[in-house]
Coordinates of C-alpha atoms in Angstrom, one line a residue:
M1 CA 75.8 128.4 107.8
R2 CA 79.1 128.1 108.9
R3 CA 79.8 125.0 111.3
S4 CA 81.1 127.7 113.9
L5 CA 77.9 129.1 114.0
I6 CA 76.3 125.6 114.1
R7 CA 77.9 124.9 117.1
S8 CA 76.9 128.1 118.6
V9 CA 73.2 127.0 117.9
G10 CA 74.1 123.4 119.4
L11 CA 74.4 125.1 122.7
I12 CA 70.9 125.7 122.8
V13 CA 70.2 121.9 122.4
V14 CA 73.1 121.0 125.0
P15 CA 73.4 123.6 127.4
L16 CA 75.0 121.0 130.1
L17 CA 78.1 120.6 127.5
G18 CA 79.1 123.9 128.4
L19 CA 79.8 127.1 126.3
A20 CA 83.5 127.0 126.8
L21 CA 83.7 123.6 125.2
L22 CA 82.2 124.7 121.9
T23 CA 83.6 128.5 121.5
S24 CA 87.1 128.1 122.8
G25 CA 88.3 127.7 119.2
L26 CA 88.8 123.8 117.6
I27 CA 92.7 124.2 118.1
G28 CA 92.4 125.4 121.7
A29 CA 96.0 124.8 123.3
G30 CA 97.0 122.6 120.7
S31 CA 100.5 122.5 118.9
R32 CA 101.6 124.7 115.9
R33 CA 102.4 121.3 114.6
E34 CA 98.5 120.3 114.9
A35 CA 97.3 123.3 112.7
R36 CA 99.6 121.8 109.8
P37 CA 98.3 119.4 107.2
A38 CA 98.6 115.9 108.2
A39 CA 100.8 113.5 106.4
A40 CA 98.9 111.3 103.9
P41 CA 99.3 107.8 104.4
V42 CA 100.6 105.8 101.2
P43 CA 98.8 102.8 99.9
T44 CA 101.2 99.7 99.3
A45 CA 100.5 97.8 95.8
A46 CA 98.1 95.8 97.2
Q47 CA 96.0 98.4 98.9
R48 CA 93.5 100.8 97.1
L49 CA 92.2 104.2 97.5
A50 CA 88.6 105.6 97.9
T51 CA 87.5 109.0 98.2
F52 CA 84.2 110.3 99.5
A53 CA 82.6 113.6 100.3
G54 CA 79.7 113.4 102.9
G55 CA 79.6 116.7 104.8
C56 CA 81.3 117.3 108.0
F57 CA 84.5 115.3 107.8
W58 CA 84.9 114.3 111.2
S59 CA 81.4 112.4 111.1
M60 CA 82.8 110.7 107.7
Q61 CA 86.2 109.5 108.9
K62 CA 84.4 108.2 112.0
A63 CA 82.5 106.4 109.5
F64 CA 85.1 104.2 108.3
D65 CA 87.6 104.4 111.1
G66 CA 87.8 100.6 112.6
V67 CA 86.0 99.1 109.8
A68 CA 87.5 95.5 109.1
G69 CA 89.9 95.7 105.7
V70 CA 90.1 99.9 106.2
V71 CA 93.7 100.5 106.6
S72 CA 93.4 104.1 107.4
T73 CA 91.2 107.4 107.0
T74 CA 92.3 111.0 106.2
A75 CA 90.1 113.8 106.6
G76 CA 90.7 116.4 104.0
Y77 CA 89.6 118.5 100.7
A78 CA 88.9 117.4 96.9
G79 CA 87.1 118.7 94.2
G80 CA 88.5 122.2 94.1
T81 CA 90.6 124.3 92.3
K82 CA 93.0 125.8 94.8
A83 CA 96.2 123.9 95.5
D84 CA 96.9 123.3 99.3
P85 CA 93.7 125.2 100.9
T86 CA 93.3 125.7 104.6
Y87 CA 90.6 124.9 106.6
E88 CA 89.5 128.3 106.6
Q89 CA 89.7 128.9 102.9
V90 CA 87.6 125.9 102.4
E91 CA 85.2 126.7 105.1
G92 CA 84.6 130.0 103.3
G93 CA 83.4 128.3 99.9
R94 CA 86.3 130.0 98.3
T95 CA 88.1 127.0 96.8
G96 CA 85.3 124.9 95.2
H97 CA 86.5 121.8 97.5
A98 CA 84.4 119.7 99.7
E99 CA 85.1 118.4 102.9
S100 CA 86.0 114.8 102.1
V101 CA 87.7 111.5 103.5
Q102 CA 90.5 109.3 101.5
V103 CA 90.2 105.7 102.5
I104 CA 93.1 103.3 102.5
Y105 CA 91.4 99.9 102.1
D106 CA 92.6 95.7 101.6
P107 CA 90.4 94.8 98.9
A108 CA 91.0 91.1 99.9
K109 CA 89.5 92.0 103.1
I110 CA 86.7 94.5 101.8
S111 CA 85.1 95.3 98.6
Y112 CA 84.5 98.7 97.2
E113 CA 80.8 97.9 97.0
H114 CA 80.8 97.4 101.0
L115 CA 82.8 101.1 101.2
L116 CA 79.8 102.4 99.2
D117 CA 77.2 100.8 101.3
I118 CA 78.8 102.6 104.6
Y119 CA 79.2 105.7 102.7
W120 CA 75.5 105.7 101.7
H121 CA 73.9 105.0 105.2
H122 CA 76.3 107.9 106.6
I123 CA 74.9 110.5 104.4
D124 CA 72.1 112.9 103.2
P125 CA 71.9 111.8 99.7
L126 CA 69.2 114.2 99.1
T127 CA 69.9 117.6 99.6
P128 CA 72.3 119.5 97.5
N129 CA 75.2 121.6 98.8
A130 CA 74.5 120.8 102.3
A131 CA 74.5 118.0 105.1
F132 CA 72.3 117.8 107.9
C133 CA 73.0 121.2 109.6
D134 CA 76.0 122.5 107.8
H135 CA 75.1 124.5 104.5
G136 CA 77.5 125.3 101.5
V137 CA 79.3 123.9 98.5
Q138 CA 81.8 122.8 101.1
Y139 CA 79.6 120.3 102.4
R140 CA 78.3 118.5 99.0
S141 CA 78.0 115.0 98.3
I142 CA 80.5 113.3 96.2
I143 CA 81.8 109.8 95.4
F144 CA 85.2 110.6 93.6
Y145 CA 85.9 107.6 91.7
G146 CA 89.8 106.5 90.9
D147 CA 89.2 104.2 88.1
E148 CA 86.5 103.0 85.5
E149 CA 85.6 99.8 88.0
Q150 CA 85.0 102.4 90.7
Q151 CA 82.7 104.7 88.5
R152 CA 81.0 101.7 87.4
L153 CA 80.3 100.3 91.0
A154 CA 79.5 103.9 92.1
E155 CA 77.1 104.5 89.0
T156 CA 75.4 101.2 90.0
S157 CA 75.2 101.7 93.5
K158 CA 73.5 104.9 93.2
R159 CA 71.2 103.9 90.4
E160 CA 70.1 100.9 92.3
L161 CA 68.9 103.2 95.1
D162 CA 67.1 105.6 93.1
Q163 CA 65.3 102.8 91.2
S164 CA 64.4 101.3 94.9
H165 CA 62.0 104.5 95.2
R166 CA 63.2 104.7 99.3
F167 CA 63.1 108.2 98.4
A168 CA 60.5 110.4 96.9
T169 CA 63.2 112.5 95.2
P170 CA 66.2 111.9 93.5
I171 CA 69.5 111.2 94.8
V172 CA 71.5 114.4 94.4
T173 CA 75.4 112.8 95.5
A174 CA 77.7 113.4 92.4
I175 CA 79.8 110.5 91.1
Q176 CA 82.9 112.4 89.4
P177 CA 86.8 111.5 88.9
A178 CA 89.1 111.8 92.0
T179 CA 90.8 114.9 92.0
A180 CA 93.8 116.1 94.0
F181 CA 93.3 115.3 97.7
Y182 CA 94.6 117.5 100.2
P183 CA 95.0 116.2 103.9
A184 CA 93.1 118.6 106.2
E185 CA 95.2 119.9 109.6
G186 CA 96.3 118.1 112.0
Y187 CA 93.6 119.0 114.5
H188 CA 90.7 117.7 112.2
Q189 CA 92.1 114.3 112.0
Q190 CA 90.2 112.0 114.4
F191 CA 88.6 114.8 115.9
Y192 CA 85.8 112.6 117.5
K193 CA 88.5 110.9 119.3
K194 CA 90.6 114.1 120.4
N195 CA 87.6 116.1 121.1
P196 CA 84.7 113.4 122.1
V197 CA 82.1 116.3 124.1
R198 CA 82.7 118.9 121.4
Y199 CA 82.0 116.3 118.6
Q200 CA 79.1 115.0 120.4
A201 CA 77.7 118.4 121.2
Y202 CA 78.1 119.0 117.5
L203 CA 76.2 116.0 116.4
I204 CA 73.3 116.3 118.9
G205 CA 73.1 120.4 118.0
C206 CA 73.3 119.4 114.0
G207 CA 70.7 116.5 114.4
R208 CA 72.6 114.3 112.6
D209 CA 71.6 111.1 113.8
Q210 CA 68.1 111.8 113.8
R211 CA 68.1 112.7 110.0
L212 CA 69.7 109.6 109.2
R213 CA 67.4 107.4 111.2
Q214 CA 64.7 109.5 109.4
L215 CA 66.2 108.5 105.9
W216 CA 67.7 104.9 106.4
G217 CA 65.4 103.6 109.6
E218 CA 67.0 100.5 111.4
V219 CA 70.1 100.6 109.1
A220 CA 71.0 103.8 110.2
S221 CA 70.8 102.7 113.8
R222 CA 73.1 99.7 113.2
E223 CA 75.9 101.7 111.0
S224 CA 75.9 104.8 112.6
G225 CA 79.4 106.2 113.7
V226 CA 78.1 106.8 117.2
A227 CA 77.0 103.8 117.9
R228 CA 80.0 101.6 116.8

């Protein structure tokens, strides 16, 4: 299901938020500059990159924004085959990319293990090619590792979670080498800040927080991007 349709479905759940807020288009009256890909921050020698796909990149970016030790976050596309994809191409499932977030972090202030913990508690790791109400390969969950240490830590984290028997079914989140990362258009960056009412309508219509509480219980309530 396309996200634009999901937002329309959300109107049934949150009619008071208004039809115009959800159907007027993502860019609205934004500048042409906002429709171009955002510039990707470059880490310093002391900083590291981490890349995660976990469904809607609006929510994944919010999950890491403001976390102590996180220097910057960028919403974008990873795991596909086409260079410089547009949102429309990725959204149509034609490029193989997944909506992703690239995190620049300071390992002296936050560990990769901590980033993994944040990641797990903001995704549904049980449903293939989907995230909450969004369906399609572009919403699959992936941990992209940048080196052997990240691979080891990601695989250990996934294995321990599986072996904890918290869930009745296996975790389907993939762990794979990092690919080229393409920043999304400017209007997608920090969407939850630029369009808080639309974003809240999307969350409610999608049932994201309810599903996270179902999966993670009280941890989800503490870690929720909405609560932070």
